Every structure is written in C-alpha cells, then in structure tokens.
Amino acid sequence: MAGRVQPVLAGVVTALVGFASSFTVVLAGLRAVGASDAQAASGLLALCVASGLVAAWLGLRYRIPMSAAWSTPGAALLVATGPPPGGWPVAVGAFLVSGLLIVAAGLFPPLGRAVAAIPKPVAGAMLAGVLLPLCTAPVRALVELPVVAGPVVVGWLLLHRFARRWAVPGALVVAVVALALTAPPAGLTGAALIPSVTLTAPAWNASALVGLALPLFLVTMAAQNVPGMAVLVGYGYRPPFGAALRTTGLASLLAAPAGGHAVNLAAITAALAAGPDAHPDPERRWIASVTAGAGLAVLGLGAGVATTLVAVAPPILIEAVAGLALLGALATALASAVTDPTTREAAVVTFVVTASGVTLIGVGGAFWGLVAGCLMLLLFHRRPSAP
C-alpha cells in the first residue's frame, strides 16, 4: 500500500505545481493572440484534458514516467508575438500547423534531428528573447502597483528560499489575497465553475505560418520536448521519442480548435514524477506521471474560474506572476546562450532581435532572431584550425 501512496502523492504534487505555476502564462498568451475570455478558458481546459490523457496513455503504455504539459515557452511566445493578421482564427490555424509539424517530427526522424541540430546557443538565445518581456513584468508591477505586487514578490522570494517548488503557486495565492483585500473582484462571483468548450474554425495566412506556427513548433521542440526527453534519459529511462512526438502532436491537433496552443512532454515539472522523490524504484514512478495526468485533467475544470480571476485582475499583476514562473527558464536559456565564447556574439544578436519584438512583413521577432543568429554563425563563426 505504501508503495502506491508515494507515487500517487508525487503525481498530485506534480499536477498542482504544473497547473498553478504557469496557467497565468497560458491565459496571457491566448488572450494576447486574440482569444476572448471564453475562448481562453476553453483553451486552458483543452490543454489540461489533452495533456492529462497523453500522460496517462504514455505512462500506461510504456511504464515510463513521461509527464505531459502545455508549452509554457510557447505561451510566452504568444505574448511576445501579439495578435496575428486575421485575429484569433488565424492563431488557431497556426496551432494546428504547429501540431502537424510535431507529428511530422515523430513520423520522420530526420525532421526531429534537424530541429535538435539548431545550435544550442541560438536556440537558447531565441527562447530567452521570447521570455524576457514577461520576466520584466514583476519589476514593472512593483512600480505601477506596489501595494499589490510587493507582497506577491516577497512571498515568492520567501518560498523560493525555503520551499522552491511552491514559490509560484504561493505567489499566486498571495496575489489573490491581495486583490481581495485591495479591490474585491465582484466579477469573480459570477464565474462559471465548469468552462464550456468553444470551437473556432481555423484560418491561415502566410505571415502567421512563418511568424507564429513555425516559431511555436521550434520553441515547443527545443524548450519542452527535447529537454523533457533529456530529463528522462538522465534518470536512466529509454523513452520512445518518436511515439511521444506523435502522441503529443496528435493531442495538439485535437486541442487546437478548442483553443489549445501546444501539448508536449513536460520539462519544468518532469523531474517531480521521474525522480527518486516519486518512488525509490524507477519501475514504479510511472504511477506518478499517470496520476499527474489525471490530476491535470481534473484541474482543467477550474479553467473558468481561473480565466475570470485573470480577467478581473490588473493585467500587469497577472504578467508579474507569469514572469516569476518563467525566471528559472530564462536563467537556463541565457546560460545555454552564452556558455560557448565562440558563438556568444551570434547568441546575443539572436537575443536582441527576438527581444526587440520587431515585426517585419507580418512576421514576429522570434523568427527573425533565429534567422539573424544562424546568419551570424555562418558568416563569422570560425572552426578551430587543425594543429
């Protein structure tokens, strides 16, 4: 009995931490590309259910703790990109194309290898540039809303020091309490406890395919699927990468019409279910990932309340909580970008172009940052001469 309780509890913790730590990023991203509150709630619900089903299927099928989640860096990309020409239906179309590309990467290993072959400094710099605008939000919130944002940041700091995994969920709780004390959100009382699924017919245009669908695919692969696989390998597992990509890509396709932007392997919370804290026996840890999947699907029923909370709160405060959730990812991306001195300048160019938020011929900065960084490598990177 005790052998079952430990991984089940680990799975519950994984679901709670994963949901509370980044649902604000997801909602901010969906709203940034044109979703209404109802469409954003539908998207969050779709992502929770699809991710939960993927985790349960992969865990039961392969007996490996392959946790699934939404693409948090992908949601940050949506914030940085903003509404595409054509609005929300075009964004949904981009979600579908990104899902198709993930399925293709699972069906055709050379495509997956091509993505993995993008130089790590350039990929890390692109991700850092995408995350930077949200990660500066806590600073801006302290200036604009010191009475509300101050306790949130202090709470995050204290929990980050003494109970790191609960730092962002704790900051979210402090934010809710601060809002209730300073400006009671009357709109929250009318929130739907169970969100409805709102389907959107997709639309497509060339600028969104290049500026949103392709960067979303690349960010999801480079910042979620590849690191998530690396976590599992680091704990001694041999996960089927192709099957995982096909499953998460199919889940992304199914979630997209309801507003879900991307489903992928968990990277940030993967260690909670795959590590020794889940169970001393590695062959029993899959129970934790399956439990986490079930828990995440259930938590999706609170998407309506979560969306209403985000809607009634000052936007900068929600962005601040999202930014706190992404600071660790930003640190990792920056470290990956500047570690190698020979590629440092190319990485900095990638970071600057991406973070600028520039839009050229309808295509956002993430794509141009990747192009600029790769061109810098081609033009200026010198291979070490033979002795």
Coordinates of C-alpha atoms in Angstrom, one line a residue:
M1 CA 0.0 0.0 0.0
A2 CA 2.8 2.4 0.9
G3 CA 4.5 1.7 -2.4
R4 CA 1.4 3.1 -4.2
V5 CA 0.8 6.1 -2.0
Q6 CA 4.2 7.7 -2.6
P7 CA 4.0 7.9 -6.4
V8 CA 0.3 8.9 -6.2
L9 CA 1.1 11.8 -3.9
A10 CA 4.1 12.8 -6.1
G11 CA 1.7 12.8 -9.1
V12 CA -0.8 15.1 -7.2
V13 CA 2.0 17.5 -6.4
T14 CA 3.2 17.5 -10.0
A15 CA -0.3 18.3 -11.3
L16 CA -0.8 21.1 -8.7
V17 CA 2.6 22.7 -9.2
G18 CA 2.4 22.4 -13.0
F19 CA -1.0 24.0 -13.2
A20 CA -0.6 26.7 -10.6
S21 CA 2.9 27.7 -11.8
S22 CA 2.0 28.5 -15.3
F23 CA -1.7 28.7 -16.1
T24 CA -1.4 32.5 -16.0
V25 CA 1.2 32.3 -18.8
V26 CA -1.2 30.2 -20.9
L27 CA -4.1 32.6 -20.4
A28 CA -2.0 35.7 -21.1
G29 CA -0.7 34.1 -24.3
L30 CA -4.1 33.0 -25.6
R31 CA -5.6 36.5 -24.9
A32 CA -2.6 38.1 -26.5
V33 CA -3.3 36.5 -29.8
G34 CA -6.9 37.5 -29.8
A35 CA -8.9 35.0 -27.7
S36 CA -11.9 36.2 -25.7
D37 CA -12.2 35.2 -22.1
A38 CA -14.5 32.3 -23.0
Q39 CA -12.1 31.1 -25.8
A40 CA -9.1 31.4 -23.4
A41 CA -10.9 29.3 -20.8
S42 CA -11.8 26.7 -23.4
G43 CA -8.2 26.6 -24.5
L44 CA -6.9 26.1 -21.0
L45 CA -9.5 23.3 -20.4
A46 CA -8.5 21.6 -23.7
L47 CA -4.8 21.8 -22.8
C48 CA -5.4 20.3 -19.4
V49 CA -7.5 17.4 -20.7
A50 CA -5.3 16.7 -23.7
S51 CA -2.1 16.8 -21.6
G52 CA -3.7 14.6 -18.9
L53 CA -4.8 12.0 -21.5
V54 CA -1.3 12.0 -23.1
A55 CA 0.4 11.5 -19.7
A56 CA -1.9 8.7 -18.8
W57 CA -1.6 6.9 -22.2
L58 CA 2.2 7.2 -22.3
G59 CA 2.6 6.1 -18.7
L60 CA 0.3 3.1 -19.0
R61 CA 1.6 2.1 -22.5
Y62 CA 5.3 2.3 -21.8
R63 CA 5.5 2.1 -18.0
I64 CA 7.8 5.2 -18.0
P65 CA 7.0 8.4 -16.1
M66 CA 6.5 10.5 -19.3
S67 CA 4.7 13.6 -18.0
A68 CA 2.9 15.9 -20.4
A69 CA 2.1 19.5 -20.2
W70 CA 1.3 22.6 -22.3
S71 CA 4.1 24.6 -23.9
T72 CA 4.8 27.3 -21.3
P73 CA 7.6 28.9 -23.5
G74 CA 5.1 28.6 -26.4
A75 CA 2.6 30.6 -24.4
A76 CA 5.3 33.2 -23.7
L77 CA 5.9 33.3 -27.4
L78 CA 2.2 34.2 -28.0
V79 CA 2.5 37.1 -25.6
A80 CA 5.6 38.4 -27.4
T81 CA 4.0 37.9 -30.9
G82 CA 0.6 39.5 -30.2
P83 CA -2.4 39.2 -32.4
P84 CA -1.7 37.9 -35.9
P85 CA -3.2 39.4 -39.0
G86 CA -6.7 37.9 -39.1
G87 CA -7.0 37.5 -35.4
W88 CA -7.9 34.5 -33.3
P89 CA -9.0 32.2 -36.1
V90 CA -5.5 32.6 -37.7
A91 CA -3.9 31.9 -34.4
V92 CA -5.9 28.6 -34.2
G93 CA -4.7 27.8 -37.7
A94 CA -1.1 28.3 -36.6
F95 CA -1.7 26.0 -33.6
L96 CA -2.9 23.3 -36.0
V97 CA 0.1 23.7 -38.3
S98 CA 2.5 23.5 -35.3
G99 CA 0.8 20.3 -34.2
L100 CA 1.2 18.9 -37.7
L101 CA 4.9 19.7 -37.6
I102 CA 5.3 17.9 -34.3
V103 CA 3.5 14.8 -35.7
A104 CA 5.8 15.0 -38.7
A105 CA 8.8 15.2 -36.5
G106 CA 7.6 11.9 -34.8
L107 CA 7.0 10.2 -38.2
F108 CA 10.2 11.4 -39.9
P109 CA 13.2 11.3 -37.6
P110 CA 15.3 13.5 -39.8
L111 CA 13.0 16.4 -39.1
G112 CA 13.3 15.9 -35.4
R113 CA 17.1 15.7 -35.8
A114 CA 17.1 18.9 -37.8
V115 CA 15.4 20.7 -35.0
A116 CA 17.7 19.2 -32.5
A117 CA 20.6 20.4 -34.7
I118 CA 19.8 24.1 -34.3
P119 CA 22.8 25.4 -32.4
K120 CA 22.0 25.4 -28.7
P121 CA 23.3 28.9 -28.1
V122 CA 21.0 30.3 -30.8
A123 CA 18.0 28.2 -29.6
G124 CA 18.7 29.3 -26.0
A125 CA 19.0 33.0 -27.0
M126 CA 15.8 32.9 -29.0
L127 CA 13.9 31.4 -26.0
A128 CA 15.5 34.0 -23.7
G129 CA 14.4 36.8 -26.0
V130 CA 10.8 35.4 -26.0
L131 CA 10.7 35.1 -22.2
L132 CA 12.3 38.5 -21.4
P133 CA 9.2 40.7 -21.8
L134 CA 7.2 38.6 -19.3
C135 CA 10.2 38.3 -16.9
T136 CA 10.4 42.1 -16.6
A137 CA 6.8 42.3 -15.6
P138 CA 7.4 41.8 -11.8
V139 CA 9.7 44.9 -11.9
R140 CA 7.1 47.0 -13.7
A141 CA 4.4 45.7 -11.4
L142 CA 6.3 46.8 -8.4
V143 CA 6.5 50.3 -9.8
E144 CA 2.9 50.5 -11.0
L145 CA 1.1 48.5 -8.3
P146 CA 3.5 48.4 -5.3
V147 CA 0.7 47.7 -2.7
V148 CA -0.4 44.6 -4.5
A149 CA 2.7 43.4 -6.3
G150 CA 5.0 44.0 -3.3
P151 CA 3.6 41.1 -1.2
V152 CA 3.5 38.9 -4.2
V153 CA 7.2 39.3 -4.9
V154 CA 8.1 39.0 -1.2
G155 CA 6.0 35.8 -0.9
W156 CA 7.7 34.4 -3.9
L157 CA 11.2 35.2 -2.5
L158 CA 10.5 33.6 0.8
L159 CA 9.0 30.4 -0.7
H160 CA 11.8 30.3 -3.3
R161 CA 14.2 30.2 -0.4
F162 CA 12.5 27.6 1.8
A163 CA 10.1 25.6 -0.5
R164 CA 11.1 26.3 -4.1
R165 CA 8.6 24.1 -5.9
W166 CA 5.7 26.0 -4.2
A167 CA 7.1 29.5 -4.9
V168 CA 5.0 30.4 -7.8
P169 CA 1.8 28.8 -6.6
G170 CA 2.3 30.6 -3.3
A171 CA 2.8 33.9 -5.2
L172 CA -0.4 33.3 -7.0
V173 CA -2.2 32.7 -3.6
V174 CA -0.8 36.0 -2.3
A175 CA -1.9 37.8 -5.4
V176 CA -5.5 36.5 -5.0
V177 CA -5.5 37.6 -1.3
A178 CA -4.0 41.0 -2.2
L179 CA -6.6 41.6 -4.8
A180 CA -9.4 40.6 -2.5
L181 CA -8.2 43.0 0.2
T182 CA -7.5 46.0 -2.0
A183 CA -10.2 45.7 -4.7
P184 CA -12.7 42.8 -4.2
P185 CA -13.3 41.3 -7.7
A186 CA -17.1 41.3 -7.9
G187 CA -16.9 39.6 -11.2
L188 CA -15.4 36.5 -9.7
T189 CA -18.7 35.6 -8.0
G190 CA -20.3 35.1 -11.4
A191 CA -17.6 32.8 -12.8
A192 CA -18.7 29.6 -14.4
L193 CA -17.4 26.6 -12.3
I194 CA -17.2 24.4 -15.4
P195 CA -15.9 26.1 -18.6
S196 CA -17.5 25.4 -21.9
V197 CA -15.7 24.2 -25.0
T198 CA -15.7 26.9 -27.6
L199 CA -14.6 25.7 -31.0
T200 CA -13.1 28.1 -33.6
A201 CA -12.9 27.4 -37.3
P202 CA -9.2 27.9 -38.3
A203 CA -7.9 30.3 -40.9
W204 CA -4.4 30.6 -42.4
N205 CA -2.2 33.2 -43.9
A206 CA 1.5 33.1 -44.8
S207 CA 2.7 35.6 -42.2
A208 CA 1.2 33.6 -39.4
L209 CA 2.6 30.4 -40.6
V210 CA 6.1 31.8 -40.7
G211 CA 5.8 34.2 -37.7
L212 CA 3.7 32.1 -35.3
A213 CA 3.3 28.4 -36.4
L214 CA 7.0 27.8 -37.1
P215 CA 8.4 29.5 -34.0
L216 CA 5.8 27.8 -31.9
F217 CA 6.9 24.4 -33.2
L218 CA 10.6 25.3 -32.8
V219 CA 10.2 26.6 -29.2
T220 CA 8.0 23.7 -28.2
M221 CA 10.5 21.2 -29.6
A222 CA 13.7 22.9 -28.3
A223 CA 12.4 24.1 -24.9
Q224 CA 10.0 21.3 -24.0
N225 CA 10.2 18.1 -25.9
V226 CA 14.0 17.8 -26.2
P227 CA 14.7 18.8 -22.6
G228 CA 11.8 16.7 -21.3
M229 CA 13.3 13.7 -23.1
A230 CA 16.8 14.6 -21.6
V231 CA 15.3 14.6 -18.1
L232 CA 14.0 11.0 -18.6
V233 CA 17.3 9.8 -20.0
G234 CA 19.1 11.4 -17.1
Y235 CA 17.1 9.2 -14.7
G236 CA 18.0 6.1 -16.6
Y237 CA 15.0 5.7 -18.9
R238 CA 14.9 5.0 -22.6
P239 CA 11.8 6.8 -23.7
P240 CA 10.4 6.3 -27.3
F241 CA 10.9 9.8 -28.6
G242 CA 9.1 9.2 -31.9
A243 CA 6.0 7.8 -30.2
A244 CA 6.0 10.7 -27.7
L245 CA 6.1 13.3 -30.5
R246 CA 3.3 11.6 -32.5
T247 CA 1.1 11.4 -29.4
T248 CA 1.7 15.0 -28.2
G249 CA 1.4 16.3 -31.8
L250 CA -2.0 14.5 -32.2
A251 CA -3.1 15.9 -28.9
S252 CA -2.1 19.3 -30.1
L253 CA -4.2 18.9 -33.2
L254 CA -7.2 17.8 -31.2
A255 CA -6.9 20.7 -28.7
A256 CA -6.3 23.4 -31.3
P257 CA -9.9 24.1 -32.4
A258 CA -10.9 24.5 -28.8
G259 CA -8.1 27.0 -28.2
G260 CA -5.1 24.9 -27.1
H261 CA -1.8 26.1 -28.5
A262 CA 0.5 23.1 -27.9
V263 CA 0.8 19.9 -25.9
N264 CA 4.2 18.4 -25.3
L265 CA 6.4 16.5 -22.9
A266 CA 6.9 18.2 -19.5
A267 CA 10.3 19.7 -19.0
I268 CA 9.9 22.0 -16.0
T269 CA 8.0 19.6 -13.8
A270 CA 9.3 16.3 -15.4
A271 CA 11.7 15.6 -12.5
L272 CA 8.9 15.7 -10.0
A273 CA 7.4 12.5 -11.4
A274 CA 10.6 10.9 -12.8
G275 CA 13.0 11.5 -9.9
P276 CA 13.6 9.4 -6.7
D277 CA 11.1 11.5 -4.7
A278 CA 8.3 9.9 -6.7
H279 CA 9.4 6.4 -5.7
P280 CA 12.7 4.7 -4.9
D281 CA 12.0 2.0 -7.5
P282 CA 12.3 3.6 -11.0
E283 CA 9.9 1.0 -12.4
R284 CA 7.1 2.3 -10.1
R285 CA 7.4 6.0 -11.0
W286 CA 5.1 5.8 -14.0
I287 CA 2.3 5.8 -11.5
A288 CA 3.2 9.4 -10.6
S289 CA 3.0 10.6 -14.2
V290 CA -0.3 8.8 -14.7
T291 CA -1.7 10.4 -11.5
A292 CA -0.3 13.8 -12.6
G293 CA -2.2 13.4 -15.9
A294 CA -5.4 12.6 -14.2
G295 CA -5.0 15.5 -11.7
L296 CA -4.3 18.0 -14.5
A297 CA -7.4 16.9 -16.4
V298 CA -9.5 17.5 -13.3
L299 CA -7.8 20.8 -12.6
G300 CA -8.9 21.9 -16.1
L301 CA -12.5 22.1 -14.7
G302 CA -11.4 25.2 -12.9
A303 CA -10.4 27.0 -16.1
G304 CA -13.5 29.2 -16.0
V305 CA -12.7 30.5 -12.5
A306 CA -9.0 30.9 -13.4
T307 CA -9.9 32.9 -16.5
T308 CA -12.3 35.1 -14.6
L309 CA -9.6 35.8 -12.0
V310 CA -7.2 36.8 -14.7
A311 CA -9.8 39.0 -16.4
V312 CA -10.7 41.0 -13.2
A313 CA -7.0 41.4 -12.1
P314 CA -4.8 44.2 -13.4
P315 CA -3.0 42.8 -16.5
I316 CA 0.4 43.8 -15.1
L317 CA -0.2 41.7 -12.0
I318 CA -1.0 38.6 -13.9
E319 CA 2.0 39.2 -16.1
A320 CA 4.1 39.6 -13.0
V321 CA 3.1 36.2 -11.6
A322 CA 3.7 34.7 -15.1
G323 CA 7.1 36.4 -15.1
L324 CA 8.1 34.9 -11.8
A325 CA 7.1 31.5 -13.1
L326 CA 9.5 31.9 -16.0
L327 CA 12.6 33.3 -14.3
G328 CA 14.2 29.9 -13.9
A329 CA 13.6 29.1 -17.6
L330 CA 15.1 32.5 -18.6
A331 CA 18.2 31.8 -16.5
T332 CA 18.6 28.4 -18.1
A333 CA 18.1 29.8 -21.6
L334 CA 20.6 32.6 -21.0
A335 CA 23.2 30.2 -19.6
S336 CA 22.8 28.0 -22.7
A337 CA 23.2 31.0 -24.9
V338 CA 26.4 32.5 -23.6
T339 CA 28.4 29.5 -22.4
D340 CA 30.4 29.0 -25.5
P341 CA 32.6 32.1 -26.3
T342 CA 32.9 31.2 -30.0
T343 CA 29.1 31.5 -30.5
R344 CA 28.4 34.2 -27.9
E345 CA 28.0 37.1 -30.4
A346 CA 25.6 35.1 -32.6
A347 CA 23.6 34.3 -29.5
V348 CA 23.5 37.9 -28.4
V349 CA 22.3 39.0 -31.8
T350 CA 19.6 36.3 -31.7
F351 CA 18.5 37.5 -28.2
V352 CA 18.5 41.2 -29.1
V353 CA 16.5 40.7 -32.3
T354 CA 14.0 38.4 -30.7
A355 CA 13.5 40.6 -27.6
S356 CA 13.0 43.7 -29.7
G357 CA 9.6 42.4 -30.7
V358 CA 10.1 43.7 -34.2
T359 CA 7.6 42.7 -36.9
L360 CA 8.7 42.6 -40.5
I361 CA 6.3 41.7 -43.4
G362 CA 3.9 40.5 -40.7
V363 CA 6.4 38.0 -39.2
G364 CA 7.4 38.4 -35.5
G365 CA 10.8 38.8 -33.8
A366 CA 11.3 35.2 -32.8
F367 CA 11.7 34.1 -36.4
W368 CA 13.9 37.0 -37.3
G369 CA 16.0 36.4 -34.2
L370 CA 16.6 32.8 -35.3
V371 CA 17.5 33.9 -38.8
A372 CA 19.9 36.6 -37.6
G373 CA 21.6 34.2 -35.2
C374 CA 22.1 31.5 -37.8
L375 CA 23.4 34.0 -40.3
M376 CA 25.9 35.3 -37.8
L377 CA 27.1 31.8 -37.2
L378 CA 27.5 31.2 -40.9
L379 CA 29.3 34.4 -41.6
F380 CA 31.6 34.8 -38.6
H381 CA 32.0 31.5 -36.8
R382 CA 35.4 30.1 -37.4
R383 CA 36.2 26.5 -36.9
P384 CA 39.3 25.9 -34.8
S385 CA 42.3 25.4 -37.0
A386 CA 44.0 22.0 -37.1
P387 CA 47.2 21.7 -35.1

